[in-house]
Short mmCIF file of C-alpha atoms and ligand atoms in Angstrom, two decimals:
data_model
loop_
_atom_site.label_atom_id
_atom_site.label_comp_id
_atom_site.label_asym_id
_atom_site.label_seq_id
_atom_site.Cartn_x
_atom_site.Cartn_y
_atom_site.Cartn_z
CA UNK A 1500 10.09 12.36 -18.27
CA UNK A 1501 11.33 13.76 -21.22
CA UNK A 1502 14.67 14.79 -19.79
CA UNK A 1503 15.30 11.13 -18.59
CA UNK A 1504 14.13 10.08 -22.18
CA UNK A 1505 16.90 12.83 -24.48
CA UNK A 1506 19.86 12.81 -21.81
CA UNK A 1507 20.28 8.99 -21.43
CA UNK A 1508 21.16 6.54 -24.74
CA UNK A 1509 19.83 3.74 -24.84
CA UNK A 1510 19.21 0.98 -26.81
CA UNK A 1511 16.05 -0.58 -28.01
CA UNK A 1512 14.63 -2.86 -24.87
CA UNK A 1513 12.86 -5.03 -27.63
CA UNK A 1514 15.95 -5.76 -28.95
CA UNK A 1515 17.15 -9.28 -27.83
CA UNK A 1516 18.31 -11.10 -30.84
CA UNK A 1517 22.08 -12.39 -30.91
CA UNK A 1518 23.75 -11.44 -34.00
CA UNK A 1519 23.00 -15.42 -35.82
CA UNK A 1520 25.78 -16.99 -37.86
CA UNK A 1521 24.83 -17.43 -41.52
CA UNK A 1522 21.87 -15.58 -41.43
CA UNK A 1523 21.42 -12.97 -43.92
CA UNK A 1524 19.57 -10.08 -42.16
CA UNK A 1525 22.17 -10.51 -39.00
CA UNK A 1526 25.43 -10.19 -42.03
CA UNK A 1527 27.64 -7.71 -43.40
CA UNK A 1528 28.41 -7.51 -46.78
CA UNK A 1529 32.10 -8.67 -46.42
CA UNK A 1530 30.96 -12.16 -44.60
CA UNK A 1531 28.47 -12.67 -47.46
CA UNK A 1532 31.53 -12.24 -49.66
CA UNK A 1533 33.55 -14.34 -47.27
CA UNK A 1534 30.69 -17.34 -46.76
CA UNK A 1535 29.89 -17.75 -50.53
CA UNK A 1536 33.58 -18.42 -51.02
CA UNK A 1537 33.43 -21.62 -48.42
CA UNK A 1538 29.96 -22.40 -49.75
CA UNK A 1539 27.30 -21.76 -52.37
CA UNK A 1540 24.59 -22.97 -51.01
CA UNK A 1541 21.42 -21.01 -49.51
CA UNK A 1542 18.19 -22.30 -47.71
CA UNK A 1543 14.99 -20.01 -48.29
CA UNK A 1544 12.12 -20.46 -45.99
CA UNK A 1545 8.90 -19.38 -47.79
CA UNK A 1546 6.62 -18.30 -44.91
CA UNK A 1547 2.85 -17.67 -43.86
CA UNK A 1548 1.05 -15.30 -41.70
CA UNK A 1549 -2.11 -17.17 -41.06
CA UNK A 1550 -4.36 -18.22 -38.05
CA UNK A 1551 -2.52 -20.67 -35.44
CA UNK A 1552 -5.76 -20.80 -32.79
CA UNK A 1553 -5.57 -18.57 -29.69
CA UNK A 1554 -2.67 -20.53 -28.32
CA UNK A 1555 0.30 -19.77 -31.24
CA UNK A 1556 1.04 -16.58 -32.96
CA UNK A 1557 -0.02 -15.66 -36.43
CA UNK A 1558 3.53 -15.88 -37.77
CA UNK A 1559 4.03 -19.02 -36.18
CA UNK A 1560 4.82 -21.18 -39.92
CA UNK A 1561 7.24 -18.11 -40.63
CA UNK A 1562 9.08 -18.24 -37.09
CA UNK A 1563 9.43 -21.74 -36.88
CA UNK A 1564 10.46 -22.17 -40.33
CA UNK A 1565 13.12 -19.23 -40.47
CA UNK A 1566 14.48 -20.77 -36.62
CA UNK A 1567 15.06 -24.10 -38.20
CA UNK A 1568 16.81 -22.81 -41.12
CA UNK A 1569 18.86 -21.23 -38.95
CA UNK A 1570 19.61 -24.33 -36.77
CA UNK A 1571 20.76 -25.95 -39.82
CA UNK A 1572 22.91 -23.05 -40.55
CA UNK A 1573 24.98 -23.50 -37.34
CA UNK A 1574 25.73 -26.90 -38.72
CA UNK A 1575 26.90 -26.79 -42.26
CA UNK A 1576 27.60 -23.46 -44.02
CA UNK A 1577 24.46 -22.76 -45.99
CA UNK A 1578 23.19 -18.91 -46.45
CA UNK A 1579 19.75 -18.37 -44.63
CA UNK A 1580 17.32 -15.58 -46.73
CA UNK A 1581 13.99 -14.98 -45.44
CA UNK A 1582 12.49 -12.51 -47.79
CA UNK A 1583 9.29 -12.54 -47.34
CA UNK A 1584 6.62 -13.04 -44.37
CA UNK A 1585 3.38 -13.77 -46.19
CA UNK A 1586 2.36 -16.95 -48.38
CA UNK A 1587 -0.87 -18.61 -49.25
CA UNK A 1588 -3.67 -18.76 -46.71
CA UNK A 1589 -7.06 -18.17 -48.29
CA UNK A 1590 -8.68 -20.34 -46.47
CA UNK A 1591 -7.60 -18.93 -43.26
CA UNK A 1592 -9.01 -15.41 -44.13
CA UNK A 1593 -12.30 -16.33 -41.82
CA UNK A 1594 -9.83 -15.21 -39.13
CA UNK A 1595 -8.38 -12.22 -38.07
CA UNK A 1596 -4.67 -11.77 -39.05
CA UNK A 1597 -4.35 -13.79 -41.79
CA UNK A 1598 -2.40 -12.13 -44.94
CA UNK A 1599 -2.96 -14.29 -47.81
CA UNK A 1600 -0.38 -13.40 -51.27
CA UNK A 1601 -0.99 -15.17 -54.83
CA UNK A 1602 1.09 -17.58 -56.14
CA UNK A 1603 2.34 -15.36 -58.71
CA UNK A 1604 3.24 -12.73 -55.81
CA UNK A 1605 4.97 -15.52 -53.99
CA UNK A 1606 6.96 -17.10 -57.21
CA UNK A 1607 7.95 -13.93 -58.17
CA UNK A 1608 9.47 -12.65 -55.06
CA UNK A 1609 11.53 -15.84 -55.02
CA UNK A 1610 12.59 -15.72 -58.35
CA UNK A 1611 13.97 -12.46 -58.11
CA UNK A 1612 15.36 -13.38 -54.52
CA UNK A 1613 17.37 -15.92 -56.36
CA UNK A 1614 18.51 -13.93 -59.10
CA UNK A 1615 19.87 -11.26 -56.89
CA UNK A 1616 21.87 -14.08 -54.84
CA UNK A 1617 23.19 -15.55 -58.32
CA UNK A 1618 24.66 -12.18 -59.15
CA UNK A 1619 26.73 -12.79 -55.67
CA UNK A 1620 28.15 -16.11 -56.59
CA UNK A 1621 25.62 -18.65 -54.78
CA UNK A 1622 24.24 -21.70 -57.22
CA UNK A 1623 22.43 -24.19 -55.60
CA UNK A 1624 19.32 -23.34 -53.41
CA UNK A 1625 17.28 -25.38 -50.79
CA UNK A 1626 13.55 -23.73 -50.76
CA UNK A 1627 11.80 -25.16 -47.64
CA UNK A 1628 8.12 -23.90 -45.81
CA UNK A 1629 6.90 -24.94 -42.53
CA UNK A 1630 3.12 -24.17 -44.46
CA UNK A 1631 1.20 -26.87 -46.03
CA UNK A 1632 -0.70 -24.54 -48.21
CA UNK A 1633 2.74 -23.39 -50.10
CA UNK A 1634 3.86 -27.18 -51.10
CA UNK A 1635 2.55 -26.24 -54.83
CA UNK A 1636 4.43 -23.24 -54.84
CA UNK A 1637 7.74 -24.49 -53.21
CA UNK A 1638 7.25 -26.99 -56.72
CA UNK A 1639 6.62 -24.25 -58.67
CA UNK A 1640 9.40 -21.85 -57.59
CA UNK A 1641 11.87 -24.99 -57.45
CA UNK A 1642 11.20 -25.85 -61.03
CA UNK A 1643 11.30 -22.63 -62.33
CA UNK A 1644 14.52 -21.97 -60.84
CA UNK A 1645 15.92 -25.05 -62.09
CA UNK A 1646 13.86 -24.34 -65.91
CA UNK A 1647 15.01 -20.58 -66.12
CA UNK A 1648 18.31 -20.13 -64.30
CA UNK A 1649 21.86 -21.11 -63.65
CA UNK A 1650 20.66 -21.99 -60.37
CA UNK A 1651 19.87 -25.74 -59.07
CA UNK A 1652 16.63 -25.94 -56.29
CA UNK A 1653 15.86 -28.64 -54.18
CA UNK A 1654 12.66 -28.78 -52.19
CA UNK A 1655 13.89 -29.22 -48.71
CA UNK A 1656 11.14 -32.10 -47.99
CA UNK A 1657 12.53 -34.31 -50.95
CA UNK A 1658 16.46 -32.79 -49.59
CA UNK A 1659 15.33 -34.54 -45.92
CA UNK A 1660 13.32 -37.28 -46.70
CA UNK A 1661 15.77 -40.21 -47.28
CA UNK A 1662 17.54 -39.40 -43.75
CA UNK A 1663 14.34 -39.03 -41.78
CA UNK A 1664 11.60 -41.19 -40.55
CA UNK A 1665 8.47 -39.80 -40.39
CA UNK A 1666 6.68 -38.64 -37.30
CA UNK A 1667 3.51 -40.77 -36.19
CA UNK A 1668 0.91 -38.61 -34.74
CA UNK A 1669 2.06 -35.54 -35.67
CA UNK A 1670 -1.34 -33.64 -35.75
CA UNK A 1671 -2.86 -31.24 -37.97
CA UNK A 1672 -2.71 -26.95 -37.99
CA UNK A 1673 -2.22 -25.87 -34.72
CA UNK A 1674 -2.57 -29.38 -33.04
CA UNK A 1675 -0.21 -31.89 -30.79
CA UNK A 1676 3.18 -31.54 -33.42
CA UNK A 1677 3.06 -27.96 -34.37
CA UNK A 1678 2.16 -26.84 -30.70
CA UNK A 1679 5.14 -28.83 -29.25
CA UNK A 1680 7.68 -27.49 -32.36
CA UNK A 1681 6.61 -24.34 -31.27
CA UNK A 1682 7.10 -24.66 -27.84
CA UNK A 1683 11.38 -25.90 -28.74
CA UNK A 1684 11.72 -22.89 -31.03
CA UNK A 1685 9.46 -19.79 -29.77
CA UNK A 1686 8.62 -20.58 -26.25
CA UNK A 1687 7.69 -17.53 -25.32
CA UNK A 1688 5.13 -16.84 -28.32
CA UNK A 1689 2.85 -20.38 -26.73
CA UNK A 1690 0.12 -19.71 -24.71
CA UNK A 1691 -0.97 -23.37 -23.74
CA UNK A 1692 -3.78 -21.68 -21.20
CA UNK A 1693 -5.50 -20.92 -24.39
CA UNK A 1694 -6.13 -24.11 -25.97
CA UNK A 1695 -9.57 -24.64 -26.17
CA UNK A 1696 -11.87 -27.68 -27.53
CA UNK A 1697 -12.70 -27.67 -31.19
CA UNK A 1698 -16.08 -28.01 -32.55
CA UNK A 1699 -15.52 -29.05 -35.83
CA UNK A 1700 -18.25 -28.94 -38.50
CA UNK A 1701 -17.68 -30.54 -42.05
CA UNK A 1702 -20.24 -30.77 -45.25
CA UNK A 1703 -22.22 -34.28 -44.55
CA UNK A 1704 -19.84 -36.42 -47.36
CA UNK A 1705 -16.94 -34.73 -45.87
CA UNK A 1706 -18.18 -36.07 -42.26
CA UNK A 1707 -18.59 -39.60 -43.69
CA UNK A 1708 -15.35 -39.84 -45.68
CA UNK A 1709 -13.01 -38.62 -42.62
CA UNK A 1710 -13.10 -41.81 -40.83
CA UNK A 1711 -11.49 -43.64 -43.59
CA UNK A 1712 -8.75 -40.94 -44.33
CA UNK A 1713 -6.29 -42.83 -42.26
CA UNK A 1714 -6.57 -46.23 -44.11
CA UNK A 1715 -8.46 -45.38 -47.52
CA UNK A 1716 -5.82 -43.56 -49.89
CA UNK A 1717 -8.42 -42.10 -52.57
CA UNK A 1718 -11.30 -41.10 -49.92
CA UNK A 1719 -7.90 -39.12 -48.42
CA UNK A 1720 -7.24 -37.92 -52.00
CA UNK A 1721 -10.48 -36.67 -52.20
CA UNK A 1722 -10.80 -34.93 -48.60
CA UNK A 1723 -7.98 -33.28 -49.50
CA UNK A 1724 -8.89 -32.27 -52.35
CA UNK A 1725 -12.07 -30.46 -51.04
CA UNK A 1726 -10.93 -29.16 -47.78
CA UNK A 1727 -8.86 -26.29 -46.69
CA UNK A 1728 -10.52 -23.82 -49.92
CA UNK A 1729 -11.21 -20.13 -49.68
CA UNK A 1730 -14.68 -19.56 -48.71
CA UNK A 1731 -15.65 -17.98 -51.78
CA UNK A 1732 -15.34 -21.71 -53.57
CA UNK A 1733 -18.44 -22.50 -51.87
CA UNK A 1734 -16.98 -26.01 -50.58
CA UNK A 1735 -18.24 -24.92 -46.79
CA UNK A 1736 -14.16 -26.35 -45.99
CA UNK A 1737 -12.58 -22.91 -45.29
CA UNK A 1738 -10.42 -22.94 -41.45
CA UNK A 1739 -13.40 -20.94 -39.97
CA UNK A 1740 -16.45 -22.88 -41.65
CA UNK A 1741 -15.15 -26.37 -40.93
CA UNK A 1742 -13.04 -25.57 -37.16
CA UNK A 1743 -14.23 -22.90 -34.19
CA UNK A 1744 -11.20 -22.53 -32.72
CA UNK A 1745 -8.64 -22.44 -35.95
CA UNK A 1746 -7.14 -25.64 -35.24
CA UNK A 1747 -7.48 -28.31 -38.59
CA UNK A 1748 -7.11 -31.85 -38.02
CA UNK A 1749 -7.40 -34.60 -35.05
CA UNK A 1750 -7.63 -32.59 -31.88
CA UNK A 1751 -4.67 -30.89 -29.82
CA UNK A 1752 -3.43 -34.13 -27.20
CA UNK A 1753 -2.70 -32.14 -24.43
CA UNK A 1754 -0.83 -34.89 -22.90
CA UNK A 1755 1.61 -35.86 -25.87
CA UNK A 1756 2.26 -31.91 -26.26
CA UNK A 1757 5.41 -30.81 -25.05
CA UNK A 1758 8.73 -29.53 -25.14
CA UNK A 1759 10.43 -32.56 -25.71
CA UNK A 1760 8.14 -33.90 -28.44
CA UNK A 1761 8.78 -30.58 -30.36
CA UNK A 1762 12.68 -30.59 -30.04
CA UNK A 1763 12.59 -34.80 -31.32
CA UNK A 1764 11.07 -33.50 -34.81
CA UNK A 1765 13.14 -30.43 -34.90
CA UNK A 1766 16.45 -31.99 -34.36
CA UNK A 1767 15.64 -34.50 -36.48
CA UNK A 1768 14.95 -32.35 -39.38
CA UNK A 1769 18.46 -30.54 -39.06
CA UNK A 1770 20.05 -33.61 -38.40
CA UNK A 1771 19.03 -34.95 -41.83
CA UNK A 1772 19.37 -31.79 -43.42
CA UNK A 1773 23.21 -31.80 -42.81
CA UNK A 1774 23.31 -34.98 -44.25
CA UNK A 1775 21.90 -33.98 -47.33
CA UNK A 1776 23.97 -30.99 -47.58
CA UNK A 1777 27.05 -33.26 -47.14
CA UNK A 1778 25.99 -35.97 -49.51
CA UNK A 1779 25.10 -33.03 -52.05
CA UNK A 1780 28.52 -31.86 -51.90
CA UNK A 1781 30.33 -34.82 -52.11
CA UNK A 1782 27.88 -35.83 -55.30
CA UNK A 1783 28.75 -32.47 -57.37
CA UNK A 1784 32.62 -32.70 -55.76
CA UNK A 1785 35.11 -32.68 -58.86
ZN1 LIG B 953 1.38 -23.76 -39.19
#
């Protein structure tokens, strides 16, 4: 055994990836140096490690987000720079995997992400996260950047949403939308035998106020105000006090789940995305 294992080289037969064009981790330091002179421009996908159900993996937010960046870096020149896996999931904590990082943590890292990539020549960033529970972060890091450095942020949801209709019926964490994305950009990662019926339990106003969500705008003000906190807030809304099986929001449609489904929201993301990034530099074009 061990004779087999020292005499023959071989490489790593986890190892699968393609080297990926525009993607940071995948480049040398001369096609940085090469890139930034065609383009200064760099998407960051701020990521989570949280819960997805039994049926998608706990990095599924940071996987789908970093494979979309890099879809949209095939398209238009733009730098992709994942730096960091984690985000903000307390209220995921109830179970098992979940890494949940501060807001500070999470600014901070960015910050200094974009002050290292400033010192290389790039200027204007694109900060994006497939995570609900970062949107007041991606703000926060976006504004700071923009208040405290040469740099100029865009949030990538405000970058797409003129070129980009939004989807009806998307589905909540873990449901009909993010199951079929998943199944376009990590196939093998879904485990659709999995899926199992939620029992979903809610405080009694919360139970009373969710059928009017969908046509009331303050009572869905309010819900979301209150649900989706840590458990230690004592609002009974955490992931594993309000869902058994992890998954938030109308149940998983087994039937409108698929493939296809996943690839229409993903390709219409990029597809607006390289609109943006055209308009943007035709706007700042001297
Ligand atoms: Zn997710």
């Amino acid at each position: 055994m061990f004779k087999t294992f020292f005499s023959v080289a071989q490489t790593n037969p986890l190892w699968t990836q393609g080297k990926i064009k525009n993607y940071l981790p995948h480049m040398t330091s001369g096609e940085v140096t090469l890139l930034v002179e065609k383009s200064d421009m760099v998407i960051i996908p701020v990521s989570a490690l949280e819960q997805h159900a039994n049926h998608l993996p706990i990095g599924t937010d940071l996987l789908n987000g970093v494979e979309i960046c890099k879809l949209i870096a095939q398209e238009r020149d733009i730098l992709v720079v994942p730096v960091l896996m984690a985000g903000q999931s307390p209220y995921h904590m109830g179970f098992a995997g979940t890494i949940t990082l501060s807001a500070e943590t999470i600014i901070k890292v960015h910050l200094e992400t974009v002050q290292s990539l400033l010192r290389h020549g790039f200027k204007r960033f694109v900060i994006m996260s497939d995570h609900n529970g970062n949107d007041a972060i991606v703000e926060l890091i976006v504004d700071q950047i923009n208040q405290t450095t040469s740099g100029v942020a865009i949030n990538y949801y405000e970058a797409i949403e003129p070129f980009i209709k939004p989807v009806s019926s998307y589905g909540g964490h873990a449901g009909t939308g993010e199951t079929s994305k998943s199944m376009y950009l990590i196939p093998n990662l879904v485990n659709l035998r999995n899926v199992e019926p939620t029992v979903r339990s809610l405080p009694k106003h919360l139970e009373n106020m969710v059928q009017s969500i969908g046509s009331d705008p303050t009572a869905r003000t309010i819900f979301l105000a209150e649900t989706l906190k840590d458990e230690c807030t004592g609002k009974k809304t955490s992931a594993a006090e309000m869902s058994s099986t992890g998954i938030i929001g109308p149940p998983l449609e087994m039937e409108k789940t698929n493939v296809k489904f996943g690839e229409s929201i993903v390709l219409a993301q990029v597809k607006a995305m390289t609109q943006f990034i055209d308009k943007w530099n035709n706007l700042v074009k001297r």
